Amino acid sequence: TYTAVPIGEFCHNRLHKLEQLRDDLVRHLPAKKLPVEGYITITGEEKIMQQMRNMIDEAEARIYVAAAPKVLRGIRPELKRAVDRGLKVVVIDSDGFELEGAILYRAKYETDQIRLITDSSRVLTGELAGDPPICLYSGKENLVVLFKEALKNEITLIQLTGSETGR
């Protein structure tokens, strides 16, 4: 027979079961592989946003992200946690995105373009506006260096035009 339980108890039970499943998976996972150094195409907004969240959560030292406001709003909790962990977080946006503890720059973004670099070792770039949305992810040093230089140049240009908003 079925007996209704209060919604809070039901949710608590479900979350507890998911935590148990997560713990079982973690215990039985094979050894962690080194980050991918090739090029991976990620298709679909949900998968792209999840990859961004994972990259930010796994970062150990610094994060550079240039993105449209919609994208930044979607990863704000992860960026906040990164700042709270003491990571250097640099954000280039176009719409007054605010995040205490981050270094913020303003630039015009008319598309859902994404450029994310974490720990100078991984890069994600692409656009959410396409059909389907598509991004390129890589740990290849040459691509990471290329995007670091592009972001550095963009930041320099922003500083020269007076669009830096603080730390």
N, CA, C and O atoms as a DFTB+ gen file, in Angstrom:
668 C
 N C O
     1  1       0.836      -1.186       0.000
     2  2       0.000       0.000       0.000
     3  2       0.870       1.234       0.000
     4  3       2.061       1.186       0.310
     5  1       0.256       2.326      -0.351
     6  2       0.955       3.607      -0.435
     7  2       0.504       4.495       0.708
     8  3      -0.689       4.652       0.970
     9  1       1.502       5.078       1.387
    10  2       1.207       6.032       2.447
    11  2       1.969       7.313       2.141
    12  3       3.191       7.295       1.994
    13  1       1.269       8.387       2.050
    14  2       1.899       9.679       1.760
    15  2       2.733      10.114       2.951
    16  3       2.334       9.947       4.104
    17  1       3.898      10.673       2.655
    18  2       4.739      11.245       3.705
    19  2       4.880      12.734       3.422
    20  3       4.687      13.178       2.290
    21  1       5.214      13.496       4.441
    22  2       5.407      14.933       4.203
    23  2       6.495      15.152       3.146
    24  3       7.459      14.391       3.064
    25  1       6.326      16.194       2.351
    26  2       7.243      16.475       1.245
    27  2       8.685      16.628       1.722
    28  3       9.610      16.186       1.040
    29  1       8.887      17.241       2.871
    30  2      10.238      17.402       3.411
    31  2      10.897      16.065       3.682
    32  3      12.073      15.870       3.377
    33  1      10.134      15.141       4.258
    34  2      10.663      13.803       4.542
    35  2      10.953      13.056       3.242
    36  3      11.980      12.389       3.119
    37  1      10.047      13.170       2.278
    38  2      10.248      12.524       0.989
    39  2      11.538      13.019       0.324
    40  3      12.347      12.215      -0.140
    41  1      11.725      14.333       0.281
    42  2      12.918      14.916      -0.346
    43  2      14.180      14.501       0.404
    44  3      15.194      14.170      -0.211
    45  1      14.115      14.519       1.719
    46  2      15.269      14.111       2.528
    47  2      15.654      12.663       2.200
    48  3      16.833      12.349       2.034
    49  1      14.648      11.785       2.109
    50  2      14.918      10.383       1.794
    51  2      15.549      10.239       0.413
    52  3      16.491       9.465       0.237
    53  1      15.036      10.978      -0.562
    54  2      15.577      10.919      -1.924
    55  2      17.029      11.402      -1.957
    56  3      17.890      10.769      -2.567
    57  1      17.288      12.533      -1.292
    58  2      18.652      13.074      -1.257
    59  2      19.597      12.104      -0.567
    60  3      20.728      11.912      -1.015
    61  1      19.142      11.491       0.519
    62  2      19.971      10.522       1.239
    63  2      20.325       9.349       0.329
    64  3      21.471       8.899       0.311
    65  1      19.343       8.855      -0.426
    66  2      19.579       7.744      -1.349
    67  2      20.580       8.148      -2.442
    68  3      21.463       7.365      -2.792
    69  1      20.443       9.358      -2.977
    70  2      21.390       9.838      -3.992
    71  2      22.796       9.969      -3.424
    72  3      23.768       9.653      -4.110
    73  1      22.919      10.428      -2.188
    74  2      24.236      10.528      -1.554
    75  2      24.862       9.148      -1.384
    76  3      26.067       8.985      -1.576
    77  1      24.055       8.157      -1.028
    78  2      24.568       6.789      -0.903
    79  2      25.045       6.271      -2.257
    80  3      26.104       5.649      -2.348
    81  1      24.275       6.524      -3.296
    82  2      24.675       6.106      -4.637
    83  2      25.969       6.784      -5.065
    84  3      26.855       6.146      -5.634
    85  1      26.074       8.087      -4.786
    86  2      27.305       8.822      -5.118
    87  2      28.491       8.207      -4.405
    88  3      29.536       7.990      -5.018
    89  1      28.346       7.919      -3.104
    90  2      29.443       7.342      -2.330
    91  2      29.859       5.977      -2.882
    92  3      31.050       5.669      -2.935
    93  1      28.893       5.164      -3.289
    94  2      29.204       3.863      -3.893
    95  2      29.966       4.047      -5.200
    96  3      30.943       3.343      -5.455
    97  1      29.525       4.985      -6.021
    98  2      30.220       5.238      -7.284
    99  2      31.655       5.703      -7.046
   100  3      32.583       5.243      -7.710
   101  1      31.826       6.603      -6.109
   102  2      33.163       7.127      -5.817
   103  2      34.082       6.005      -5.329
   104  3      35.249       5.946      -5.715
   105  1      33.567       5.130      -4.496
   106  2      34.386       4.015      -3.972
   107  2      34.808       3.052      -5.075
   108  3      35.877       2.448      -4.986
   109  1      34.001       2.901      -6.096
   110  2      34.277       1.915      -7.126
   111  2      34.817       2.492      -8.436
   112  3      34.996       1.765      -9.413
   113  1      35.070       3.774      -8.449
   114  2      35.621       4.389      -9.654
   115  2      37.061       3.942      -9.868
   116  3      37.796       3.722      -8.906
   117  1      37.464       3.808     -11.128
   118  2      38.883       3.540     -11.390
   119  2      39.713       4.779     -11.062
   120  3      39.171       5.867     -10.867
   121  1      41.013       4.606     -11.005
   122  2      41.914       5.714     -10.699
   123  2      41.671       6.877     -11.657
   124  3      41.350       6.682     -12.829
   125  1      41.827       8.076     -11.138
   126  2      41.593       9.279     -11.932
   127  2      42.589       9.368     -13.077
   128  3      43.794       9.201     -12.891
   129  1      42.064       9.633     -14.253
   130  2      42.909       9.800     -15.431
   131  2      43.393      11.237     -15.511
   132  3      42.777      12.153     -14.967
   133  1      44.505      11.412     -16.198
   134  2      45.000      12.754     -16.429
   135  2      44.018      13.507     -17.306
   136  3      43.307      12.893     -18.101
   137  1      43.964      14.836     -17.177
   138  2      43.048      15.617     -18.019
   139  2      43.309      15.375     -19.502
   140  3      44.440      15.130     -19.921
   141  1      42.250      15.450     -20.272
   142  2      42.346      15.245     -21.711
   143  2      43.184      16.358     -22.326
   144  3      42.979      17.538     -22.042
   145  1      44.124      15.965     -23.170
   146  2      44.952      16.973     -23.822
   147  2      44.583      17.143     -25.286
   148  3      45.199      17.943     -25.991
   149  1      43.602      16.412     -25.744
   150  2      43.153      16.558     -27.119
   151  2      42.108      17.648     -27.217
   152  3      42.050      18.558     -26.390
   153  1      41.296      17.541     -28.227
   154  2      40.220      18.491     -28.451
   155  2      38.895      17.739     -28.398
   156  3      38.733      16.711     -29.054
   157  1      37.960      18.247     -27.626
   158  2      36.654      17.622     -27.498
   159  2      35.596      18.641     -27.867
   160  3      35.632      19.780     -27.401
   161  1      34.653      18.234     -28.706
   162  2      33.525      19.088     -29.054
   163  2      32.380      18.766     -28.109
   164  3      31.996      17.607     -27.955
   165  1      31.839      19.798     -27.480
   166  2      30.703      19.635     -26.571
   167  2      29.514      20.334     -27.216
   168  3      29.583      21.513     -27.563
   169  1      28.421      19.589     -27.370
   170  2      27.234      20.099     -28.037
   171  2      26.058      20.130     -27.071
   172  3      25.829      19.178     -26.325
   173  1      25.317      21.229     -27.093
   174  2      24.129      21.372     -26.257
   175  2      24.390      22.300     -25.086
   176  3      25.406      22.189     -24.399
   177  1      23.455      23.218     -24.867
   178  2      23.626      24.230     -23.819
   179  2      23.821      23.605     -22.438
   180  3      24.700      24.025     -21.685
   181  1      23.019      22.622     -22.110
   182  2      23.118      22.012     -20.778
   183  2      24.487      21.367     -20.561
   184  3      25.077      21.518     -19.490
   185  1      24.993      20.657     -21.558
   186  2      26.296      20.004     -21.434
   187  2      27.427      21.025     -21.363
   188  3      28.392      20.843     -20.621
   189  1      27.303      22.092     -22.136
   190  2      28.322      23.145     -22.110
   191  2      28.347      23.822     -20.738
   192  3      29.411      24.018     -20.152
   193  1      27.171      24.172     -20.238
   194  2      27.111      24.821     -18.920
   195  2      27.655      23.894     -17.839
   196  3      28.337      24.355     -16.924
   197  1      27.370      22.608     -17.924
   198  2      27.877      21.663     -16.933
   199  2      29.398      21.555     -17.021
   200  3      30.068      21.458     -15.993
   201  1      29.950      21.569     -18.232
   202  2      31.408      21.528     -18.384
   203  2      32.039      22.766     -17.761
   204  3      33.084      22.675     -17.116
   205  1      31.411      23.919     -17.949
   206  2      31.923      25.143     -17.339
   207  2      31.907      25.015     -15.815
   208  3      32.890      25.342     -15.150
   209  1      30.800      24.544     -15.271
   210  2      30.694      24.384     -13.812
   211  2      31.771      23.439     -13.296
   212  3      32.411      23.714     -12.281
   213  1      31.971      22.323     -13.998
   214  2      32.988      21.358     -13.577
   215  2      34.384      21.967     -13.616
   216  3      35.172      21.788     -12.688
   217  1      34.687      22.685     -14.690
   218  2      36.010      23.304     -14.801
   219  2      36.247      24.281     -13.664
   220  3      37.328      24.301     -13.075
   221  1      35.251      25.089     -13.353
   222  2      35.388      26.079     -12.281
   223  2      35.536      25.384     -10.941
   224  3      36.395      25.761     -10.143
   225  1      34.711      24.372     -10.676
   226  2      34.792      23.660      -9.403
   227  2      36.112      22.916      -9.230
   228  3      36.577      22.749      -8.103
   229  1      36.728      22.466     -10.331
   230  2      37.986      21.732     -10.265
   231  2      39.215      22.633     -10.289
   232  3      40.327      22.164     -10.046
   233  1      39.031      23.909     -10.578
   234  2      40.169      24.833     -10.638
   235  2      40.850      24.923      -9.272
   236  3      40.205      24.830      -8.228
   237  1      42.166      25.107      -9.308
   238  2      42.941      25.163      -8.074
   239  2      43.605      26.502      -7.820
   240  3      43.997      26.782      -6.687
   241  1      43.742      27.342      -8.845
   242  2      44.462      28.604      -8.647
   243  2      43.761      29.809      -9.274
   244  3      43.594      30.836      -8.615
   245  1      43.345      29.695     -10.546
   246  2      42.792      30.878     -11.209
   247  2      41.798      30.496     -12.297
   248  3      41.837      29.413     -12.882
   249  1      40.899      31.460     -12.532
   250  2      39.852      31.296     -13.532
   251  2      39.733      32.603     -14.298
   252  3      39.636      33.676     -13.703
   253  1      39.743      32.508     -15.609
   254  2      39.482      33.653     -16.476
   255  2      38.272      33.295     -17.316
   256  3      38.262      32.264     -17.988
   257  1      37.249      34.142     -17.283
   258  2      36.052      33.875     -18.070
   259  2      35.576      35.155     -18.732
   260  3      35.454      36.203     -18.098
   261  1      35.310      35.038     -20.033
   262  2      34.707      36.129     -20.793
   263  2      33.441      35.555     -21.408
   264  3      33.488      34.595     -22.177
   265  1      32.305      36.160     -21.058
   266  2      31.047      35.579     -21.516
   267  2      29.926      36.601     -21.464
   268  3      30.031      37.647     -20.825
   269  1      28.858      36.263     -22.154
   270  2      27.651      37.080     -22.142
   271  2      26.976      36.977     -20.773
   272  3      27.183      36.001     -20.052
   273  1      26.171      37.977     -20.413
   274  2      25.516      37.985     -19.099
   275  2      24.728      36.712     -18.787
   276  3      24.771      36.221     -17.659
   277  1      24.014      36.180     -19.765
   278  2      23.221      34.962     -19.550
   279  2      24.109      33.808     -19.091
   280  3      23.732      33.048     -18.199
   281  1      25.265      33.681     -19.689
   282  2      26.191      32.605     -19.339
   283  2      26.737      32.823     -17.931
   284  3      26.794      31.890     -17.130
   285  1      27.135      34.051     -17.634
   286  2      27.691      34.348     -16.318
   287  2      26.677      34.112     -15.206
   288  3      27.031      33.615     -14.137
   289  1      25.427      34.466     -15.452
   290  2      24.391      34.205     -14.439
   291  2      24.269      32.704     -14.174
   292  3      23.997      32.295     -13.045
   293  1      24.467      31.896     -15.192
   294  2      24.359      30.451     -15.046
   295  2      25.480      29.805     -14.265
   296  3      25.314      28.710     -13.728
   297  1      26.639      30.479     -14.192
   298  2      27.788      29.912     -13.458
   299  2      28.166      30.748     -12.238
   300  3      29.211      30.518     -11.628
   301  1      27.330      31.706     -11.882
   302  2      27.634      32.583     -10.752
   303  2      27.899      31.812      -9.455
   304  3      28.868      32.130      -8.765
   305  1      27.078      30.806      -9.089
   306  2      27.358      30.091      -7.833
   307  2      28.747      29.439      -7.819
   308  3      29.429      29.449      -6.793
   309  1      29.157      28.880      -8.942
   310  2      30.478      28.246      -9.010
   311  2      31.590      29.283      -8.921
   312  3      32.602      29.052      -8.261
   313  1      31.408      30.429      -9.585
   314  2      32.400      31.496      -9.493
   315  2      32.500      32.023      -8.065
   316  3      33.595      32.307      -7.580
   317  1      31.365      32.154      -7.397
   318  2      31.349      32.618      -6.001
   319  2      32.114      31.642      -5.114
   320  3      32.915      32.056      -4.276
   321  1      31.866      30.345      -5.299
   322  2      32.601      29.342      -4.509
   323  2      34.098      29.426      -4.782
   324  3      34.907      29.262      -3.869
   325  1      34.469      29.681      -6.036
   326  2      35.893      29.797      -6.383
   327  2      36.518      30.991      -5.663
   328  3      37.614      30.880      -5.114
   329  1      35.832      32.119      -5.663
   330  2      36.319      33.296      -4.939
   331  2      36.449      32.969      -3.451
   332  3      37.448      33.311      -2.818
   333  1      35.435      32.308      -2.903
   334  2      35.452      31.949      -1.478
   335  2      36.590      30.992      -1.146
   336  3      37.075      30.983      -0.014
   337  1      37.029      30.174      -2.125
   338  2      38.154      29.260      -1.912
   339  2      39.490      29.969      -2.060
   340  3      40.541      29.359      -1.864
   341  1      39.461      31.258      -2.407
   342  2      40.689      32.038      -2.527
   343  2      41.306      32.021      -3.911
   344  3      42.452      32.439      -4.077
   345  1      40.576      31.547      -4.904
   346  2      41.099      31.525      -6.266
   347  2      41.025      32.918      -6.879
   348  3      40.166      33.727      -6.527
   349  1      41.937      33.175      -7.797
   350  2      41.876      34.409      -8.572
   351  2      40.819      34.207      -9.649
   352  3      40.920      33.289     -10.464
   353  1      39.803      35.070      -9.649
   354  2      38.719      34.977     -10.615
   355  2      38.657      36.296     -11.383
   356  3      38.453      37.359     -10.798
   357  1      38.834      36.209     -12.695
   358  2      38.784      37.371     -13.573
   359  2      37.606      37.177     -14.520
   360  3      37.497      36.153     -15.195
   361  1      36.722      38.178     -14.559
   362  2      35.506      38.092     -15.369
   363  2      35.461      39.267     -16.334
   364  3      35.628      40.421     -15.939
   365  1      35.233      38.955     -17.601
   366  2      34.995      39.986     -18.614
   367  2      33.547      39.815     -19.056
   368  3      33.157      38.756     -19.547
   369  1      32.755      40.869     -18.876
   370  2      31.337      40.792     -19.235
   371  2      30.883      42.110     -19.842
   372  3      31.674      43.039     -20.002
   373  1      29.602      42.179     -20.179
   374  2      29.085      43.388     -20.824
   375  2      27.910      44.017     -20.100
   376  3      27.373      45.023     -20.564
   377  1      27.493      43.447     -18.967
   378  2      26.218      43.877     -18.425
   379  2      26.233      44.114     -16.916
   380  3      25.220      43.887     -16.254
   381  1      27.316      44.547     -16.376
   382  2      27.335      44.885     -14.960
   383  2      27.317      43.688     -14.028
   384  3      26.822      43.801     -12.906
   385  1      27.837      42.553     -14.448
   386  2      27.943      41.383     -13.576
   387  2      28.762      41.778     -12.356
   388  3      29.819      42.395     -12.487
   389  1      28.284      41.428     -11.189
   390  2      28.975      41.769      -9.948
   391  2      29.317      40.499      -9.195
   392  3      28.502      39.580      -9.107
   393  1      30.526      40.451      -8.651
   394  2      30.947      39.327      -7.834
   395  2      32.061      39.817      -6.918
   396  3      33.195      40.024      -7.351
   397  1      31.723      39.994      -5.663
   398  2      32.697      40.497      -4.702
   399  2      33.887      39.549      -4.627
   400  3      33.729      38.336      -4.492
   401  1      35.080      40.129      -4.718
   402  2      36.306      39.353      -4.649
   403  2      36.874      38.996      -6.008
   404  3      38.016      38.544      -6.100
   405  1      36.100      39.190      -7.063
   406  2      36.574      38.909      -8.419
   407  2      37.090      40.189      -9.057
   408  3      36.725      41.289      -8.643
   409  1      37.934      40.043     -10.059
   410  2      38.403      41.168     -10.853
   411  2      37.470      41.251     -12.059
   412  3      37.328      40.287     -12.812
   413  1      36.838      42.411     -12.236
   414  2      35.802      42.553     -13.261
   415  2      36.214      43.564     -14.323
   416  3      36.740      44.633     -14.016
   417  1      35.965      43.205     -15.565
   418  2      36.193      44.087     -16.702
   419  2      34.923      44.123     -17.538
   420  3      34.164      43.154     -17.572
   421  1      34.697      45.252     -18.215
   422  2      33.519      45.401     -19.071
   423  2      33.942      45.430     -20.539
   424  3      34.859      46.153     -20.927
   425  1      33.251      44.627     -21.336
   426  2      33.450      44.618     -22.782
   427  2      32.120      44.261     -23.417
   428  3      31.261      43.668     -22.765
   429  1      31.943      44.610     -24.666
   430  2      30.664      44.364     -25.325
   431  2      30.603      42.938     -25.881
   432  3      31.457      42.519     -26.663
   433  1      29.572      42.208     -25.455
   434  2      29.308      40.866     -25.973
   435  2      27.905      40.852     -26.531
   436  3      26.938      41.052     -25.796
   437  1      27.787      40.616     -27.833
   438  2      26.473      40.622     -28.471
   439  2      25.949      39.216     -28.712
   440  3      24.813      39.047     -29.156
   441  1      26.752      38.218     -28.428
   442  2      26.329      36.833     -28.625
   443  2      26.518      36.088     -27.316
   444  3      26.935      36.666     -26.313
   445  1      26.211      34.820     -27.335
   446  2      26.431      33.977     -26.167
   447  2      27.799      33.303     -26.246
   448  3      27.936      32.118     -25.940
   449  1      28.808      34.068     -26.659
   450  2      30.167      33.571     -26.789
   451  2      30.740      33.254     -25.412
   452  3      30.440      33.931     -24.428
   453  1      31.560      32.223     -25.359
   454  2      32.189      31.784     -24.116
   455  2      33.680      31.634     -24.341
   456  3      34.120      31.100     -25.359
   457  1      34.452      32.116     -23.375
   458  2      35.885      31.832     -23.314
   459  2      36.205      31.614     -21.841
   460  3      36.059      32.530     -21.032
   461  1      36.634      30.422     -21.494
   462  2      36.933      30.062     -20.112
   463  2      38.276      29.367     -20.066
   464  3      38.522      28.409     -20.799
   465  1      39.147      29.863     -19.191
   466  2      40.454      29.236     -18.963
   467  2      40.572      28.985     -17.472
   468  3      40.316      29.879     -16.664
   469  1      40.961      27.760     -17.101
   470  2      41.179      27.451     -15.689
   471  2      42.603      26.956     -15.491
   472  3      43.098      26.112     -16.238
   473  1      43.248      27.498     -14.469
   474  2      44.593      27.089     -14.057
   475  2      45.620      27.088     -15.177
   476  3      46.596      26.341     -15.120
   477  1      45.416      27.903     -16.181
   478  2      46.325      27.972     -17.329
   479  2      46.572      26.603     -17.931
   480  3      47.631      26.352     -18.506
   481  1      45.580      25.702     -17.798
   482  2      45.786      24.354     -18.320
   483  2      44.606      23.818     -19.128
   484  3      44.759      22.839     -19.859
   485  1      43.436      24.437     -19.011
   486  2      42.268      23.959     -19.746
   487  2      41.500      25.150     -20.298
   488  3      41.436      26.211     -19.677
   489  1      40.916      24.953     -21.482
   490  2      40.169      26.027     -22.124
   491  2      38.862      25.471     -22.686
   492  3      38.797      24.338     -23.164
   493  1      37.824      26.307     -22.613
   494  2      36.533      26.012     -23.234
   495  2      36.139      27.254     -24.007
   496  3      36.128      28.357     -23.460
   497  1      35.814      27.076     -25.284
   498  2      35.431      28.216     -26.099
   499  2      34.354      27.818     -27.088
   500  3      34.340      26.699     -27.600
   501  1      33.469      28.735     -27.343
   502  2      32.391      28.472     -28.283
   503  2      31.267      29.464     -28.100
   504  3      31.471      30.583     -27.629
   505  1      30.070      29.032     -28.481
   506  2      28.935      29.935     -28.446
   507  2      27.654      29.156     -28.157
   508  3      27.429      28.075     -28.701
   509  1      26.816      29.732     -27.284
   510  2      25.547      29.096     -26.953
   511  2      24.433      29.469     -27.914
   512  3      23.366      28.855     -27.890
   513  1      24.663      30.466     -28.759
   514  2      23.604      30.961     -29.634
   515  2      23.386      30.090     -30.862
   516  3      22.379      30.251     -31.553
   517  1      24.293      29.183     -31.149
   518  2      24.163      28.370     -32.352
   519  2      23.052      27.342     -32.252
   520  3      22.447      27.152     -31.197
   521  1      22.800      26.689     -33.364
   522  2      21.807      25.623     -33.380
   523  2      22.438      24.386     -34.007
   524  3      22.408      24.247     -35.230
   525  1      23.001      23.497     -33.222
   526  2      22.963      23.475     -31.760
   527  2      24.108      24.299     -31.174
   528  3      25.085      24.589     -31.865
   529  1      23.985      24.678     -29.885
   530  2      25.102      25.326     -29.210
   531  2      26.309      24.377     -29.208
   532  3      26.160      23.172     -29.010
   533  1      27.499      24.934     -29.428
   534  2      28.671      24.064     -29.537
   535  2      29.907      24.765     -28.984
   536  3      30.091      25.966     -29.180
   537  1      30.752      24.003     -28.291
   538  2      32.002      24.533     -27.739
   539  2      33.125      23.535     -27.972
   540  3      32.895      22.341     -28.164
   541  1      34.332      24.051     -27.949
   542  2      35.539      23.245     -28.038
   543  2      36.210      23.277     -26.670
   544  3      36.414      24.344     -26.092
   545  1      36.549      22.099     -26.161
   546  2      37.238      21.973     -24.876
   547  2      38.593      21.326     -25.129
   548  3      38.709      20.395     -25.926
   549  1      39.621      21.833     -24.438
   550  2      40.940      21.245     -24.630
   551  2      41.862      21.537     -23.456
   552  3      41.721      22.532     -22.744
   553  1      42.806      20.630     -23.289
   554  2      43.906      20.838     -22.354
   555  2      45.214      20.987     -23.121
   556  3      46.289      20.972     -22.522
   557  1      45.128      21.132     -24.443
   558  2      46.316      21.297     -25.271
   559  2      46.982      22.626     -24.955
   560  3      46.360      23.687     -25.004
   561  1      48.249      22.537     -24.634
   562  2      48.987      23.729     -24.204
   563  2      48.964      24.839     -25.248
   564  3      48.816      26.010     -24.897
   565  1      49.109      24.490     -26.525
   566  2      49.153      25.545     -27.546
   567  2      47.840      26.309     -27.640
   568  3      47.854      27.523     -27.845
   569  1      46.705      25.631     -27.495
   570  2      45.419      26.318     -27.534
   571  2      45.214      27.162     -26.275
   572  3      44.708      28.282     -26.347
   573  1      45.604      26.625     -25.138
   574  2      45.477      27.377     -23.886
   575  2      46.319      28.650     -23.948
   576  3      45.852      29.719     -23.554
   577  1      47.543      28.546     -24.436
   578  2      48.417      29.718     -24.558
   579  2      47.808      30.740     -25.503
   580  3      47.841      31.938     -25.222
   581  1      47.257      30.286     -26.612
   582  2      46.621      31.181     -27.574
   583  2      45.484      31.965     -26.918
   584  3      45.390      33.179     -27.097
   585  1      44.625      31.285     -26.162
   586  2      43.500      31.958     -25.528
   587  2      43.948      32.839     -24.370
   588  3      43.345      33.885     -24.131
   589  1      44.992      32.443     -23.644
   590  2      45.525      33.297     -22.582
   591  2      46.024      34.611     -23.170
   592  3      45.768      35.681     -22.618
   593  1      46.733      34.528     -24.281
   594  2      47.244      35.739     -24.929
   595  2      46.091      36.606     -25.428
   596  3      46.139      37.829     -25.291
   597  1      45.072      36.004     -25.993
   598  2      43.924      36.771     -26.484
   599  2      43.223      37.481     -25.329
   600  3      42.874      38.656     -25.445
   601  1      43.014      36.780     -24.219
   602  2      42.370      37.416     -23.066
   603  2      43.256      38.496     -22.459
   604  3      42.767      39.547     -22.046
   605  1      44.557      38.234     -22.405
   606  2      45.480      39.244     -21.885
   607  2      45.422      40.510     -22.733
   608  3      45.407      41.619     -22.200
   609  1      45.390      40.343     -24.051
   610  2      45.288      41.495     -24.949
   611  2      43.958      42.222     -24.780
   612  3      43.908      43.451     -24.803
   613  1      42.891      41.464     -24.611
   614  2      41.579      42.083     -24.407
   615  2      41.553      42.878     -23.105
   616  3      41.006      43.980     -23.061
   617  1      42.138      42.328     -22.052
   618  2      42.187      43.026     -20.760
   619  2      43.019      44.299     -20.883
   620  3      42.647      45.340     -20.342
   621  1      44.138      44.218     -21.589
   622  2      44.965      45.410     -21.798
   623  2      44.177      46.487     -22.527
   624  3      44.236      47.657     -22.150
   625  1      43.451      46.112     -23.555
   626  2      42.627      47.071     -24.300
   627  2      41.552      47.676     -23.401
   628  3      41.302      48.880     -23.452
   629  1      40.926      46.855     -22.590
   630  2      39.903      47.351     -21.666
   631  2      40.516      48.345     -20.684
   632  3      39.930      49.394     -20.414
   633  1      41.687      48.022     -20.153
   634  2      42.359      48.929     -19.225
   635  2      42.693      50.256     -19.897
   636  3      42.566      51.310     -19.275
   637  1      43.113      50.220     -21.141
   638  2      43.460      51.438     -21.866
   639  2      42.226      52.304     -22.124
   640  3      42.328      53.528     -22.208
   641  1      41.067      51.670     -22.249
   642  2      39.841      52.440     -22.491
   643  2      39.089      52.749     -21.212
   644  3      38.034      53.382     -21.241
   645  1      39.636      52.297     -20.078
   646  2      39.037      52.663     -18.783
   647  2      37.796      51.890     -18.412
   648  3      36.905      52.444     -17.768
   649  1      37.702      50.616     -18.798
   650  2      36.499      49.842     -18.490
   651  2      36.715      48.827     -17.374
   652  3      35.878      47.949     -17.162
   653  1      37.833      48.942     -16.660
   654  2      38.050      48.036     -15.522
   655  2      37.167      48.522     -14.384
   656  3      37.089      49.725     -14.136
   657  1      36.494      47.600     -13.683
   658  2      35.560      48.018     -12.631
   659  2      36.031      47.685     -11.233
   660  3      35.331      47.995     -10.269
   661  1      37.161      47.082     -11.086
   662  2      37.658      46.867      -9.722
   663  2      37.855      45.433      -9.365
   664  3      37.807      44.534     -10.205
   665  1      38.078      45.242      -8.089
   666  2      38.387      43.899      -7.577
   667  2      37.388      43.504      -6.555
   668  3      37.472      42.407      -6.002
